[in-house]
Amino acid sequence: MASGLVTTSSNRIDERFTTLRATGRKALVCYVTAGHPDLSRSRELLQGLEDAGADVLEIGVPFSDPMADGPVIQASSQTALDAGMTFDGVLDLVEQARLKIPVVLFGYLNPFLAAGPSALGRMQAAGCDGLLITDLPVGADPALESSIGASDIAFIRLVAPTTPTERMQLIASHGSGFVYLISRLGVTGMQSAVAPELGATVARLRSVTTLPVCVGFGVTNAAQAAAITSIADGVVVGSAIVKAAGESVDSAVSLAKSLRSGIDQAT
Amino acid sequence: MLPKATDRFGEFGGRYVPETLIPALDELEFAFDAAMSDPDFVRTYADLLRDYVGRPSPLSDAPRLSERVGAKVYLKREDLNHTGAHKINNALGQALLAMRMGKRRIIAETGAGQHGVAAATACARFGLECVVYMGETDMERQELNVFRMRLMGATVVPVSSGTRTLKDATTEAIRDWVTNVETTHYIIGSVVGPAPYPRMVRDLQSVIGREAREQMLARTGGLPTAVVACVGGGSNAMGIFHAFVDDAAVRLVGVEAAGEGLNTEHHSASLSRGRPGVLHGALSYLLQDKNGQVHPAHSISAGLDYPGVGPEHSFLHDSKRAEYAAVTDSAALEAFGVLSRLEGVIPALETSHAVAWLLDSVGTWSPSDKVLLCVSGRGDKDVAQVRAMQGNAR
């Protein structure tokens, strides 16, 4: 891997949200599974989503047993694994894509552990800005969490609707970049409506942190994205993008464009 | 908010789960500890084990097997429990706990179907809703248990993802729990999963070892030389080991499934051939490839067909307090027949692995040695599968 050619800093996430806040805009965060539907289209998809106006890309590192994901992301992960995708394969993809927008790696702990102690350094060299590990909640592994927290990679943490306010504060104080708020109970996947208690959960979270709040899980269309960004700093769209990407890169990109315009019209 | 000492067995265990589940695990840990120090709960549970399960389970001499092995063999008869296996000890305890927490919807995963049957049984007894996740492959292998569960009013949900076995059933059950956590208790069937499950399931199964230790002392005037049990997730083994862990002179032997052989890709021997990794909420020995992807397990026995193992077994393995061996499908199948013919006890295919290890140990004992073998379950559920395989061989 040609490390050092790409200069990066975890501040790209902070800079992006500072700019958005200054201009009164909200973030569109798009999730894709690395290597889905295949390697070359995965690369096209990253570029297409950036061009469609995504502010942050979450790139999924596929895992064989994704217990927090629904059927769409599970199937895309299996497709990518069957085609040979690995942790370093994801880093190569990020490096080759040379994106101007920040990149967050999103995945499960075991492939990250298997990538070894130099994984964080390799991530940074490849141009990754943040890391989100679904099955590493605050306090689960303090030594590992400290090493991630001390790196230049932003440590994106999850908050759930079940999280007590006191624990929200603990989570936010051990995270950086932004906080990813899960909009509802359950696994990733598409829903028709925004959970009614979301506003109250966002308010509880805002009472304990100044980090930007992005809301995900279940967002399918522009109207939902607009509803969410009326109360949050950004919206994360995953399964809907992945499902569209399974049809064609173009349909995923046009979904991202419609999400972008939905968000922008509402703000 | 810092991790508690009880979360880990040495470095193993922990709580590697989605954030959504953390409050439920906190609630469960608190409720379990409170229940176990509440005399009413303890009495209710003990009464159920006596009057409904039929405990204490007998300790049987095994004269003809003893002669074959060259040591005095004693069988701890968990196969005689109501529902035919040790799984009921845990399912009843957790169902009581669920009601104490005000949760009336139960979910469970199952491999061989014994835990699913136990959960369905407990739910029928208490009038709780029961949903059991089971891999499609296992549903074919254990058709009769599927029927049993449905007969008792449980919903059995086929799992068609991944390897369509216990691993994927567990993943699917966790997904259900993440979705319905506020109304639902997840009865995990083995000493696996995030804290407090490994400790809780061990404690609920530890009645096996407490009884067996007393029975051995009363019957033979001393402790066994060795205690032998099969290990998939490892709940019957932890249940019988726990009472003997502090008896340093007692050998503890866990027997994993070597499937088609340890040097093939088709086995379930996490401790013998895996390395530490994180699956289903805990750090423990795990069958995985170099990229950290979970390697599909294989065993003739659906109950041992799991790529992970309970974290306390990983600790006992690394600390060398227990020793772990592995026996093949064909050795287990042979042992299934041997115990049937020698003692009139048809063991579960899971148990047959422990029997096979014992048959292989001939020549290593002195005649005064006493071996305590946990007959974790009865083989009725496996008879159709074994008959079909023997038919094919002919």
PDB file of N, CA, C and O in Angstrom, chain B residues 98-133:
ATOM      1  N   ALA B  98     -37.336 -14.105  34.046  1.00  0.00           N
ATOM      2  CA  ALA B  98     -38.038 -13.239  33.086  1.00  0.00           C
ATOM      3  C   ALA B  98     -39.330 -12.721  33.711  1.00  0.00           C
ATOM      4  O   ALA B  98     -39.653 -11.530  33.617  1.00  0.00           O
ATOM      5  N   MET B  99     -40.063 -13.626  34.373  1.00  0.00           N
ATOM      6  CA  MET B  99     -41.328 -13.194  34.992  1.00  0.00           C
ATOM      7  C   MET B  99     -41.062 -12.192  36.108  1.00  0.00           C
ATOM      8  O   MET B  99     -41.806 -11.240  36.291  1.00  0.00           O
ATOM      9  N   ARG B 100     -39.991 -12.427  36.831  1.00  0.00           N
ATOM     10  CA  ARG B 100     -39.611 -11.494  37.905  1.00  0.00           C
ATOM     11  C   ARG B 100     -39.319 -10.110  37.333  1.00  0.00           C
ATOM     12  O   ARG B 100     -39.577  -9.088  37.982  1.00  0.00           O
ATOM     13  N   MET B 101     -38.788 -10.075  36.096  1.00  0.00           N
ATOM     14  CA  MET B 101     -38.500  -8.796  35.437  1.00  0.00           C
ATOM     15  C   MET B 101     -39.719  -8.246  34.697  1.00  0.00           C
ATOM     16  O   MET B 101     -39.634  -7.215  34.034  1.00  0.00           O
ATOM     17  N   GLY B 102     -40.829  -8.971  34.750  1.00  0.00           N
ATOM     18  CA  GLY B 102     -42.050  -8.496  34.087  1.00  0.00           C
ATOM     19  C   GLY B 102     -42.064  -8.723  32.585  1.00  0.00           C
ATOM     20  O   GLY B 102     -42.824  -8.081  31.859  1.00  0.00           O
ATOM     21  N   LYS B 103     -41.228  -9.642  32.108  1.00  0.00           N
ATOM     22  CA  LYS B 103     -41.194  -9.909  30.664  1.00  0.00           C
ATOM     23  C   LYS B 103     -41.899 -11.232  30.390  1.00  0.00           C
ATOM     24  O   LYS B 103     -41.544 -12.259  30.961  1.00  0.00           O
ATOM     25  N   ARG B 104     -42.879 -11.191  29.488  1.00  0.00           N
ATOM     26  CA  ARG B 104     -43.676 -12.393  29.236  1.00  0.00           C
ATOM     27  C   ARG B 104     -43.497 -12.931  27.817  1.00  0.00           C
ATOM     28  O   ARG B 104     -44.215 -13.829  27.383  1.00  0.00           O
ATOM     29  N   ARG B 105     -42.545 -12.370  27.094  1.00  0.00           N
ATOM     30  CA  ARG B 105     -42.203 -12.930  25.774  1.00  0.00           C
ATOM     31  C   ARG B 105     -40.779 -13.475  25.867  1.00  0.00           C
ATOM     32  O   ARG B 105     -39.861 -12.758  26.288  1.00  0.00           O
ATOM     33  N   ILE B 106     -40.633 -14.743  25.481  1.00  0.00           N
ATOM     34  CA  ILE B 106     -39.333 -15.410  25.567  1.00  0.00           C
ATOM     35  C   ILE B 106     -38.847 -15.749  24.166  1.00  0.00           C
ATOM     36  O   ILE B 106     -39.611 -16.241  23.330  1.00  0.00           O
ATOM     37  N   ILE B 107     -37.566 -15.487  23.919  1.00  0.00           N
ATOM     38  CA  ILE B 107     -36.957 -15.993  22.680  1.00  0.00           C
ATOM     39  C   ILE B 107     -35.785 -16.900  23.062  1.00  0.00           C
ATOM     40  O   ILE B 107     -35.205 -16.769  24.147  1.00  0.00           O
ATOM     41  N   ALA B 108     -35.469 -17.822  22.169  1.00  0.00           N
ATOM     42  CA  ALA B 108     -34.349 -18.737  22.392  1.00  0.00           C
ATOM     43  C   ALA B 108     -33.786 -19.161  21.049  1.00  0.00           C
ATOM     44  O   ALA B 108     -34.490 -19.116  20.037  1.00  0.00           O
ATOM     45  N   GLU B 109     -32.510 -19.567  21.058  1.00  0.00           N
ATOM     46  CA  GLU B 109     -31.899 -20.184  19.889  1.00  0.00           C
ATOM     47  C   GLU B 109     -31.769 -21.663  20.192  1.00  0.00           C
ATOM     48  O   GLU B 109     -31.715 -22.058  21.359  1.00  0.00           O
ATOM     49  N   THR B 110     -31.730 -22.491  19.174  1.00  0.00           N
ATOM     50  CA  THR B 110     -31.461 -23.894  19.473  1.00  0.00           C
ATOM     51  C   THR B 110     -30.695 -24.554  18.338  1.00  0.00           C
ATOM     52  O   THR B 110     -30.830 -24.159  17.178  1.00  0.00           O
ATOM     53  N   GLY B 111     -29.875 -25.546  18.700  1.00  0.00           N
ATOM     54  CA  GLY B 111     -29.112 -26.299  17.706  1.00  0.00           C
ATOM     55  C   GLY B 111     -29.768 -27.654  17.549  1.00  0.00           C
ATOM     56  O   GLY B 111     -30.572 -27.884  16.643  1.00  0.00           O
ATOM     57  N   ALA B 112     -29.484 -28.552  18.501  1.00  0.00           N
ATOM     58  CA  ALA B 112     -30.085 -29.887  18.470  1.00  0.00           C
ATOM     59  C   ALA B 112     -31.571 -29.826  18.768  1.00  0.00           C
ATOM     60  O   ALA B 112     -32.296 -30.774  18.505  1.00  0.00           O
ATOM     61  N   GLY B 113     -32.022 -28.741  19.340  1.00  0.00           N
ATOM     62  CA  GLY B 113     -33.430 -28.625  19.681  1.00  0.00           C
ATOM     63  C   GLY B 113     -33.692 -28.868  21.153  1.00  0.00           C
ATOM     64  O   GLY B 113     -34.782 -28.602  21.632  1.00  0.00           O
ATOM     65  N   GLN B 114     -32.682 -29.367  21.897  1.00  0.00           N
ATOM     66  CA  GLN B 114     -32.907 -29.659  23.310  1.00  0.00           C
ATOM     67  C   GLN B 114     -33.154 -28.388  24.111  1.00  0.00           C
ATOM     68  O   GLN B 114     -34.010 -28.356  24.993  1.00  0.00           O
ATOM     69  N   HIS B 115     -32.392 -27.329  23.826  1.00  0.00           N
ATOM     70  CA  HIS B 115     -32.642 -26.077  24.523  1.00  0.00           C
ATOM     71  C   HIS B 115     -33.961 -25.465  24.082  1.00  0.00           C
ATOM     72  O   HIS B 115     -34.703 -24.914  24.900  1.00  0.00           O
ATOM     73  N   GLY B 116     -34.274 -25.574  22.794  1.00  0.00           N
ATOM     74  CA  GLY B 116     -35.554 -25.069  22.311  1.00  0.00           C
ATOM     75  C   GLY B 116     -36.715 -25.772  22.990  1.00  0.00           C
ATOM     76  O   GLY B 116     -37.698 -25.139  23.401  1.00  0.00           O
ATOM     77  N   VAL B 117     -36.598 -27.078  23.126  1.00  0.00           N
ATOM     78  CA  VAL B 117     -37.637 -27.851  23.805  1.00  0.00           C
ATOM     79  C   VAL B 117     -37.729 -27.428  25.280  1.00  0.00           C
ATOM     80  O   VAL B 117     -38.824 -27.258  25.819  1.00  0.00           O
ATOM     81  N   ALA B 118     -36.578 -27.245  25.906  1.00  0.00           N
ATOM     82  CA  ALA B 118     -36.576 -26.835  27.312  1.00  0.00           C
ATOM     83  C   ALA B 118     -37.237 -25.467  27.481  1.00  0.00           C
ATOM     84  O   ALA B 118     -38.049 -25.258  28.400  1.00  0.00           O
ATOM     85  N   ALA B 119     -36.908 -24.530  26.578  1.00  0.00           N
ATOM     86  CA  ALA B 119     -37.501 -23.188  26.658  1.00  0.00           C
ATOM     87  C   ALA B 119     -39.010 -23.265  26.410  1.00  0.00           C
ATOM     88  O   ALA B 119     -39.804 -22.633  27.123  1.00  0.00           O
ATOM     89  N   ALA B 120     -39.407 -24.061  25.408  1.00  0.00           N
ATOM     90  CA  ALA B 120     -40.833 -24.214  25.097  1.00  0.00           C
ATOM     91  C   ALA B 120     -41.573 -24.826  26.291  1.00  0.00           C
ATOM     92  O   ALA B 120     -42.702 -24.439  26.608  1.00  0.00           O
ATOM     93  N   THR B 121     -40.919 -25.763  26.946  1.00  0.00           N
ATOM     94  CA  THR B 121     -41.500 -26.425  28.111  1.00  0.00           C
ATOM     95  C   THR B 121     -41.724 -25.421  29.248  1.00  0.00           C
ATOM     96  O   THR B 121     -42.813 -25.340  29.827  1.00  0.00           O
ATOM     97  N   ALA B 122     -40.677 -24.662  29.549  1.00  0.00           N
ATOM     98  CA  ALA B 122     -40.780 -23.674  30.628  1.00  0.00           C
ATOM     99  C   ALA B 122     -41.870 -22.651  30.310  1.00  0.00           C
ATOM    100  O   ALA B 122     -42.645 -22.254  31.196  1.00  0.00           O
ATOM    101  N   CYS B 123     -41.945 -22.251  29.043  1.00  0.00           N
ATOM    102  CA  CYS B 123     -42.947 -21.247  28.656  1.00  0.00           C
ATOM    103  C   CYS B 123     -44.364 -21.811  28.760  1.00  0.00           C
ATOM    104  O   CYS B 123     -45.293 -21.115  29.162  1.00  0.00           O
ATOM    105  N   ALA B 124     -44.525 -23.078  28.372  1.00  0.00           N
ATOM    106  CA  ALA B 124     -45.845 -23.706  28.493  1.00  0.00           C
ATOM    107  C   ALA B 124     -46.236 -23.773  29.976  1.00  0.00           C
ATOM    108  O   ALA B 124     -47.365 -23.445  30.348  1.00  0.00           O
ATOM    109  N   ARG B 125     -45.280 -24.152  30.802  1.00  0.00           N
ATOM    110  CA  ARG B 125     -45.544 -24.297  32.241  1.00  0.00           C
ATOM    111  C   ARG B 125     -46.001 -22.974  32.861  1.00  0.00           C
ATOM    112  O   ARG B 125     -46.842 -22.958  33.762  1.00  0.00           O
ATOM    113  N   PHE B 126     -45.426 -21.854  32.374  1.00  0.00           N
ATOM    114  CA  PHE B 126     -45.743 -20.556  32.974  1.00  0.00           C
ATOM    115  C   PHE B 126     -46.652 -19.684  32.114  1.00  0.00           C
ATOM    116  O   PHE B 126     -46.923 -18.532  32.457  1.00  0.00           O
ATOM    117  N   GLY B 127     -47.076 -20.197  30.973  1.00  0.00           N
ATOM    118  CA  GLY B 127     -47.956 -19.406  30.107  1.00  0.00           C
ATOM    119  C   GLY B 127     -47.278 -18.216  29.458  1.00  0.00           C
ATOM    120  O   GLY B 127     -47.875 -17.159  29.284  1.00  0.00           O
ATOM    121  N   LEU B 128     -46.017 -18.401  29.059  1.00  0.00           N
ATOM    122  CA  LEU B 128     -45.282 -17.323  28.402  1.00  0.00           C
ATOM    123  C   LEU B 128     -45.250 -17.557  26.893  1.00  0.00           C
ATOM    124  O   LEU B 128     -45.271 -18.710  26.438  1.00  0.00           O
ATOM    125  N   GLU B 129     -45.186 -16.458  26.141  1.00  0.00           N
ATOM    126  CA  GLU B 129     -45.017 -16.579  24.689  1.00  0.00           C
ATOM    127  C   GLU B 129     -43.600 -17.048  24.392  1.00  0.00           C
ATOM    128  O   GLU B 129     -42.649 -16.585  25.024  1.00  0.00           O
ATOM    129  N   CYS B 130     -43.447 -17.967  23.443  1.00  0.00           N
ATOM    130  CA  CYS B 130     -42.116 -18.526  23.177  1.00  0.00           C
ATOM    131  C   CYS B 130     -41.821 -18.566  21.683  1.00  0.00           C
ATOM    132  O   CYS B 130     -42.588 -19.121  20.905  1.00  0.00           O
ATOM    133  N   VAL B 131     -40.706 -17.948  21.292  1.00  0.00           N
ATOM    134  CA  VAL B 131     -40.265 -17.960  19.897  1.00  0.00           C
ATOM    135  C   VAL B 131     -38.864 -18.565  19.861  1.00  0.00           C
ATOM    136  O   VAL B 131     -37.954 -18.062  20.528  1.00  0.00           O
ATOM    137  N   VAL B 132     -38.697 -19.643  19.093  1.00  0.00           N
ATOM    138  CA  VAL B 132     -37.404 -20.333  19.035  1.00  0.00           C
ATOM    139  C   VAL B 132     -36.816 -20.195  17.632  1.00  0.00           C
ATOM    140  O   VAL B 132     -37.480 -20.523  16.646  1.00  0.00           O
ATOM    141  N   TYR B 133     -35.582 -19.713  17.553  1.00  0.00           N
ATOM    142  CA  TYR B 133     -34.881 -19.615  16.275  1.00  0.00           C
ATOM    143  C   TYR B 133     -34.029 -20.862  16.076  1.00  0.00           C
ATOM    144  O   TYR B 133     -33.295 -21.274  16.973  1.00  0.00           O
TER     145      TYR B 133
END
